[in-house]
CSV table of C-alpha atoms in Angstrom, one decimal:
chain,number,residue,atom,x,y,z
A,632,MET,CA,70.0,104.6,99.0
A,633,ASP,CA,70.8,105.7,95.6
A,634,PHE,CA,72.0,109.2,94.2
A,635,GLU,CA,68.5,110.7,93.5
A,636,GLU,CA,67.2,109.5,96.4
A,637,PHE,CA,69.5,111.4,98.7
A,638,LEU,CA,69.3,114.4,96.3
A,639,ALA,CA,65.5,114.6,97.0
A,640,GLU,CA,66.2,114.1,100.7
A,641,TRP,CA,68.9,116.7,100.7
A,642,HIS,CA,66.6,119.4,98.5
A,643,ASN,CA,63.2,118.9,100.3
A,644,GLU,CA,62.0,121.3,102.8
A,645,SER,CA,63.3,119.4,106.0
A,646,PRO,CA,66.0,120.5,107.9
A,647,THR,CA,67.2,117.3,108.9
A,648,VAL,CA,68.7,114.3,107.3
A,649,LEU,CA,68.4,110.9,108.6
A,650,VAL,CA,71.9,109.0,109.0
A,651,TYR,CA,73.2,105.4,110.1
A,652,THR,CA,76.0,105.2,112.7
A,653,SER,CA,78.3,102.6,111.4
A,654,GLY,CA,77.9,99.7,113.7
A,655,SER,CA,81.6,99.0,114.4
A,656,THR,CA,80.6,98.3,118.2
A,657,GLY,CA,77.1,97.1,117.8
A,658,LYS,CA,74.0,97.6,115.5
A,659,PRO,CA,73.9,100.8,113.4
A,660,LYS,CA,71.7,103.3,114.6
A,661,PRO,CA,69.6,105.9,113.1
A,662,MET,CA,69.8,109.5,113.8
A,663,TYR,CA,68.7,112.7,112.4
A,664,VAL,CA,71.5,115.4,111.6
A,665,GLU,CA,70.8,119.1,110.8
A,666,LYS,CA,71.7,120.0,106.8
A,667,ARG,CA,73.3,123.6,108.0
A,668,ARG,CA,75.8,121.4,110.1
A,669,MET,CA,76.6,119.2,107.5
A,670,GLU,CA,77.4,122.0,105.1
A,671,ALA,CA,79.2,123.7,107.8
A,672,SER,CA,81.3,120.5,107.8
A,673,ALA,CA,81.4,120.6,104.0
A,674,ARG,CA,82.7,123.9,104.0
A,675,ILE,CA,85.6,123.2,106.8
A,676,THR,CA,86.7,120.4,104.9
A,677,CYS,CA,87.2,122.3,101.1
A,678,GLN,CA,88.9,125.1,102.9
A,679,PHE,CA,91.2,123.1,104.9
A,680,LEU,CA,92.6,121.1,101.5
A,681,GLY,CA,92.3,124.3,99.1
A,682,LEU,CA,89.5,122.6,97.1
A,683,LYS,CA,88.3,124.9,94.3
A,684,PRO,CA,84.7,125.1,92.5
A,685,GLY,CA,84.7,122.8,89.5
A,686,ASP,CA,87.4,120.3,90.8
A,687,THR,CA,86.3,116.8,90.4
A,688,ALA,CA,85.1,114.8,93.4
A,689,LEU,CA,85.0,110.9,93.7
A,690,LEU,CA,81.8,109.7,95.2
A,691,CYS,CA,82.8,105.9,95.8
A,692,MET,CA,81.2,104.8,99.4
A,693,SER,CA,77.9,104.1,100.2
A,694,LEU,CA,75.1,107.0,100.4
A,695,ASP,CA,73.6,105.1,103.6
A,696,TYR,CA,76.6,106.4,105.7
A,697,ILE,CA,77.7,109.8,106.5
A,698,ALA,CA,81.0,109.5,104.7
A,699,GLY,CA,78.9,109.0,101.3
A,700,LYS,CA,76.6,111.7,102.2
A,701,MET,CA,79.1,114.1,102.7
A,702,MET,CA,80.8,113.6,99.8
A,703,VAL,CA,77.6,115.0,98.1
A,704,VAL,CA,77.4,117.5,100.6
A,705,ARG,CA,80.6,118.6,99.7
A,706,ALA,CA,80.1,119.0,95.8
A,707,GLN,CA,76.7,120.5,96.4
A,708,THR,CA,78.1,123.3,98.8
A,709,TRP,CA,81.3,124.3,97.4
A,710,GLY,CA,80.6,123.7,93.6
A,711,LEU,CA,82.5,120.6,93.3
A,712,ARG,CA,81.9,118.4,90.0
A,713,LEU,CA,80.9,115.1,91.5
A,714,LEU,CA,81.9,111.8,89.5
A,715,SER,CA,80.1,108.7,91.2
A,716,VAL,CA,81.0,105.2,90.9
A,717,ALA,CA,79.3,102.5,92.4
A,718,PRO,CA,80.5,101.4,96.0
A,719,SER,CA,82.9,98.4,96.0
A,720,GLY,CA,86.5,97.4,96.9
A,721,HIS,CA,87.8,98.7,93.4
A,722,PRO,CA,86.5,102.1,92.9
A,723,LEU,CA,89.3,103.2,90.8
A,724,ASP,CA,88.9,100.5,88.2
A,725,THR,CA,85.9,102.1,86.0
A,726,VAL,CA,87.6,105.7,86.6
A,727,ALA,CA,89.0,107.2,83.2
A,728,GLU,CA,89.8,110.8,84.4
A,729,PRO,CA,91.6,112.5,86.7
A,730,VAL,CA,90.4,113.1,90.2
A,731,ASP,CA,91.1,116.0,92.3
A,732,PHE,CA,89.6,115.0,96.0
A,733,ALA,CA,88.5,111.4,96.9
A,734,ALA,CA,87.5,109.7,100.1
A,735,MET,CA,88.1,106.0,100.4
A,736,VAL,CA,88.1,103.5,103.4
A,737,PRO,CA,91.4,101.8,104.0
A,738,MET,CA,90.2,98.5,102.3
A,739,GLN,CA,89.7,100.0,98.9
A,740,VAL,CA,93.0,102.0,98.9
A,741,PHE,CA,94.8,98.6,99.9
A,742,ASN,CA,92.9,96.9,96.9
A,743,SER,CA,93.8,99.6,94.8
A,744,LEU,CA,97.5,99.4,95.5
A,745,GLN,CA,97.7,95.7,94.3
A,746,VAL,CA,96.5,96.7,90.8
A,747,PRO,CA,99.1,98.7,88.5
A,748,GLU,CA,96.6,100.9,86.6
A,749,GLU,CA,94.3,101.6,90.0
A,750,ARG,CA,97.7,102.2,91.7
A,751,GLU,CA,98.7,104.8,88.9
A,752,ILE,CA,95.2,106.6,89.3
A,753,LEU,CA,95.1,106.3,93.2
A,754,LYS,CA,98.8,108.3,93.1
A,755,GLN,CA,97.4,110.8,90.8
A,756,ILE,CA,94.5,112.3,93.3
A,757,LYS,CA,95.4,115.3,94.4
A,758,HIS,CA,93.8,115.3,97.7
A,759,LEU,CA,93.0,111.7,98.8
A,760,ILE,CA,91.3,111.3,102.5
A,761,ILE,CA,91.2,107.7,104.3
A,762,GLY,CA,88.6,107.1,107.0
A,763,GLY,CA,86.2,104.6,108.7
A,764,GLY,CA,89.1,102.5,110.2
A,765,ALA,CA,92.6,102.0,111.1
A,766,ILE,CA,95.3,102.5,108.6
A,767,ASP,CA,98.0,99.5,109.6
A,768,GLU,CA,101.7,100.4,109.2
A,769,ALA,CA,102.5,98.5,105.8
A,770,LEU,CA,99.5,100.4,104.3
A,771,ALA,CA,100.9,103.5,105.3
A,772,LYS,CA,104.4,102.6,104.3
A,773,GLU,CA,102.8,102.1,100.6
A,774,LEU,CA,101.2,105.7,100.9
A,775,VAL,CA,104.5,107.7,102.3
A,776,GLY,CA,105.9,108.2,99.0
A,777,PHE,CA,103.1,109.6,97.3
A,778,PRO,CA,103.4,112.8,95.3
A,779,ASN,CA,99.7,114.4,96.4
A,780,ASN,CA,98.1,115.1,99.5
A,781,VAL,CA,97.1,112.0,101.5
A,782,TRP,CA,95.4,112.2,105.0
A,783,SER,CA,94.2,110.1,108.0
A,784,THR,CA,90.9,111.5,109.1
A,785,TYR,CA,89.4,111.3,112.7
A,786,GLY,CA,85.6,111.7,112.8
A,787,MET,CA,82.2,109.9,113.2
A,788,THR,CA,78.8,110.0,112.0
A,789,GLU,CA,77.8,112.1,115.4
A,790,THR,CA,80.4,115.1,113.9
A,791,LEU,CA,79.3,114.7,110.4
A,792,SER,CA,82.6,113.1,109.1
A,793,HIS,CA,85.9,114.0,110.3
A,794,ILE,CA,87.2,117.1,112.6
A,795,ALA,CA,90.8,116.1,112.3
A,796,LEU,CA,93.3,114.8,109.7
A,797,ARG,CA,96.8,113.4,109.9
A,798,ARG,CA,99.1,113.5,106.9
A,799,LEU,CA,100.3,110.0,105.7
A,800,ASN,CA,102.8,111.4,103.2
A,801,GLY,CA,105.3,114.2,102.5
A,802,PRO,CA,107.8,116.0,104.9
A,803,ASP,CA,104.8,116.6,107.3
A,804,VAL,CA,103.7,112.7,107.9
A,805,SER,CA,102.8,112.7,111.6
A,806,ASP,CA,101.0,109.9,113.9
A,807,TRP,CA,99.6,113.0,115.1
A,808,TYR,CA,96.0,114.2,114.1
A,809,THR,CA,95.3,118.1,113.7
A,810,PRO,CA,92.0,119.3,114.7
A,811,PHE,CA,90.1,121.7,112.3
A,812,GLU,CA,90.1,125.6,113.4
A,813,GLY,CA,87.2,126.1,115.9
A,814,VAL,CA,87.7,122.5,117.6
A,815,THR,CA,88.7,122.4,121.1
A,816,LEU,CA,89.9,119.0,122.5
A,817,SER,CA,90.2,117.6,126.5
A,818,GLN,CA,89.8,114.0,128.1
A,819,THR,CA,87.9,112.4,130.7
A,820,ASP,CA,89.4,111.3,133.5
A,821,GLU,CA,89.9,107.7,131.7
A,822,GLY,CA,91.7,109.5,129.4
A,823,CYS,CA,89.1,109.7,126.4
A,824,LEU,CA,89.0,112.3,124.1
A,825,VAL,CA,86.3,114.8,124.6
A,826,ILE,CA,85.3,116.9,121.0
A,827,ASP,CA,83.9,120.5,121.6
A,828,ALA,CA,83.0,121.4,117.6
A,829,PRO,CA,80.3,123.9,117.8
A,830,ALA,CA,79.8,123.9,113.9
A,831,VAL,CA,79.0,120.4,113.5
A,832,HIS,CA,77.8,119.4,116.9
A,833,ASP,CA,75.8,120.9,119.7
A,834,GLY,CA,77.7,120.4,123.2
A,835,PRO,CA,80.8,118.4,123.9
A,836,LEU,CA,80.9,115.0,122.8
A,837,VAL,CA,82.7,112.5,124.7
A,838,THR,CA,84.2,109.8,122.7
A,839,ASN,CA,85.1,106.2,123.5
A,840,ASP,CA,88.6,106.8,122.3
A,841,ILE,CA,91.7,107.0,124.4
A,842,VAL,CA,94.1,109.4,123.2
A,843,GLU,CA,97.1,111.2,124.2
A,844,LEU,CA,97.0,115.1,124.1
A,845,SER,CA,99.8,117.5,123.0
A,846,GLU,CA,100.6,120.5,121.2
A,847,LYS,CA,100.6,118.5,118.2
A,848,GLY,CA,97.2,117.9,118.3
A,849,PHE,CA,96.1,113.7,119.5
A,850,ARG,CA,97.4,110.8,118.9
A,851,ILE,CA,95.0,107.7,119.3
A,852,LEU,CA,95.7,104.7,121.9
A,853,GLY,CA,93.0,102.8,121.3
A,854,ARG,CA,89.0,102.2,122.2
A,855,LYS,CA,87.9,102.2,125.8
A,856,ASP,CA,85.3,99.5,125.1
A,857,ASN,CA,88.7,97.5,123.5
A,858,VAL,CA,90.2,97.2,126.8
A,859,ILE,CA,90.6,94.2,128.4
A,860,CYS,CA,90.8,93.8,131.8
A,861,SER,CA,92.6,90.5,132.7
A,862,GLY,CA,93.8,89.8,136.3
A,863,GLY,CA,93.9,93.3,137.0
A,864,ILE,CA,96.0,94.4,134.2
A,865,LYS,CA,94.5,96.4,131.4
A,866,ILE,CA,95.0,95.4,127.4
A,867,GLN,CA,94.5,97.8,124.8
A,868,ILE,CA,93.1,95.3,122.1
A,869,GLU,CA,94.6,97.9,119.4
A,870,GLU,CA,98.2,97.5,120.7
A,871,VAL,CA,97.8,93.8,120.7
A,872,GLU,CA,97.0,93.8,117.5
A,873,ARG,CA,99.4,96.5,116.1
A,874,LEU,CA,102.4,94.4,117.6
A,875,LEU,CA,101.1,91.0,115.9
A,876,LYS,CA,100.3,92.6,112.3
A,877,GLN,CA,104.1,92.6,111.4
A,878,HIS,CA,104.3,88.7,112.2
A,879,LEU,CA,100.9,87.2,111.3
A,880,SER,CA,100.3,86.6,107.5
A,881,ALA,CA,96.4,85.4,107.8
A,882,PRO,CA,93.6,87.9,109.0
A,883,PHE,CA,93.2,87.7,112.7
A,884,MET,CA,91.5,89.5,115.2
A,885,ILE,CA,92.0,90.1,119.2
A,886,THR,CA,88.7,89.9,121.2
A,887,LYS,CA,87.7,89.0,124.9
A,888,ARG,CA,85.6,86.2,126.7
A,889,ALA,CA,85.0,86.1,130.4
A,890,ASP,CA,87.3,84.5,132.8
A,891,ARG,CA,86.5,82.7,136.5
A,892,LYS,CA,89.8,83.5,137.6
A,893,PHE,CA,91.2,86.7,135.6
A,894,GLY,CA,87.8,88.2,135.2
A,895,GLU,CA,88.5,88.6,131.3
A,896,GLN,CA,91.1,86.6,128.9
A,897,VAL,CA,92.6,87.3,125.7
A,898,VAL,CA,91.4,85.6,122.5
A,899,LEU,CA,92.5,85.6,119.1
A,900,LEU,CA,90.6,84.8,116.2
A,901,THR,CA,92.0,84.1,113.0
A,902,GLU,CA,91.8,82.8,109.5
A,903,SER,CA,94.9,80.8,109.7
A,904,MET,CA,94.6,76.6,109.8
A,905,ASP,CA,98.1,76.2,111.6
A,906,MET,CA,97.3,77.3,115.2
A,907,ASP,CA,100.2,76.1,116.5
A,908,ALA,CA,102.3,78.5,114.4
A,909,VAL,CA,100.3,81.3,115.3
A,910,LYS,CA,100.5,80.6,119.2
A,911,ASP,CA,104.2,80.6,118.7
A,912,ILE,CA,104.6,83.9,116.9
A,913,CYS,CA,102.2,85.2,119.7
A,914,GLN,CA,104.5,83.6,122.5
A,915,GLN,CA,107.5,85.2,120.6
A,916,VAL,CA,106.1,88.5,120.1
A,917,LEU,CA,103.9,89.7,122.9
A,918,PRO,CA,104.4,90.4,126.6
A,919,LYS,CA,103.4,87.6,128.7
A,920,TYR,CA,100.3,89.1,130.0
A,921,TRP,CA,99.1,90.2,126.4
A,922,GLN,CA,99.6,86.7,125.2
A,923,PRO,CA,96.0,85.1,124.2
A,924,ARG,CA,95.1,82.2,126.6
A,925,SER,CA,92.5,80.8,123.5
A,926,TYR,CA,92.3,80.5,120.0
A,927,ALA,CA,89.8,79.9,117.6
A,928,HIS,CA,89.9,79.2,113.6
A,929,ILE,CA,87.1,81.0,111.6
A,930,ASP,CA,86.4,81.3,108.0
A,931,ALA,CA,86.4,84.9,107.9
A,932,LEU,CA,86.6,87.6,110.3
A,933,PRO,CA,83.6,89.5,111.2
A,934,MET,CA,83.6,92.9,109.6
A,935,THR,CA,80.7,95.9,109.6
A,936,GLU,CA,79.4,97.2,106.1
A,937,THR,CA,81.8,100.0,106.1
A,938,GLY,CA,84.8,97.5,106.7
A,939,LYS,CA,85.4,97.8,110.3
A,940,PRO,CA,86.2,95.1,112.8
A,941,ALA,CA,82.5,94.1,114.1
A,942,ARG,CA,83.9,94.0,117.7
A,943,LYS,CA,80.5,92.6,119.7
A,944,VAL,CA,80.4,89.9,116.9
A,945,ALA,CA,84.1,89.0,117.7
A,946,GLU,CA,83.0,88.5,121.6
A,947,ARG,CA,80.3,86.5,120.6
A,948,LEU,CA,82.8,84.1,118.4
A,949,ALA,CA,85.2,84.0,121.4
A,950,ALA,CA,82.9,81.3,122.8
A,951,LEU,CA,84.4,79.1,119.9
A,952,ALA,CA,88.0,79.4,121.1
A,953,VAL,CA,89.6,76.8,122.5
A,954,GLU,CA,92.0,77.6,125.8
A,955,VAL,CA,95.8,76.7,125.4
């Protein structure tokens, strides 16, 4: 969808807009969302960040998904001046003017940091929100000294973008997400986050994110569907990846496959050709029961269009892994 097509849809007589989920746990699904709720979400974000009418907002993500659509809605609702560039891995390479507000995925931020000219533009963005995927420790460290406001977002298509933010830089840097005013949080018996955000969603929304709740807000531990049950031990995929990221230089992903003895086994997919070195690092870094039982080299890790790990595809690729 291009900009003109979305504007036409936004201004037509229908009370809803068609959006698609990100597809991180399967095929993207279509859903219709109410325009009035999108406007409510836009106002909440703009108020929280202290944006003013006339501020420049950068649109650099696909309008096929909620993140891109919401940037347009914020501009329409709050009177922001929208600067649109084609979605790409280097969204700042053609930007030649100051930007007050931008939303990017981690991959776009990472790429921009690698080019000195783009890095300088990124540093000057007054309000930068990053969503659509996990922000690893190395990327977070690169951003901690930025002079302006940098946030990690928490949300999903069903919540019409984010319902909570956590600060990535400055004196308020934190691992905890702070929910917006009017958002109530609770947990299921399994520890999954339950969101009650009446301004943007009708009724409580049960997520697959396993979290820790406190007076600070919430901290994400991983996803319920990313748990590997091996020999009676529950292993959180994201926790295994977090431990390995600072030791493995080549792109990798943890997944799982069925195991006759243990029920499920840990599998590591990697773009590295040196499987022995990868195995040695896993044995040194990971607890015994977290260590992969199988490894596979693949040319490129499976990713969704929005830059998230395609976990279901990874499970299918796990069939290629060799047990060690």
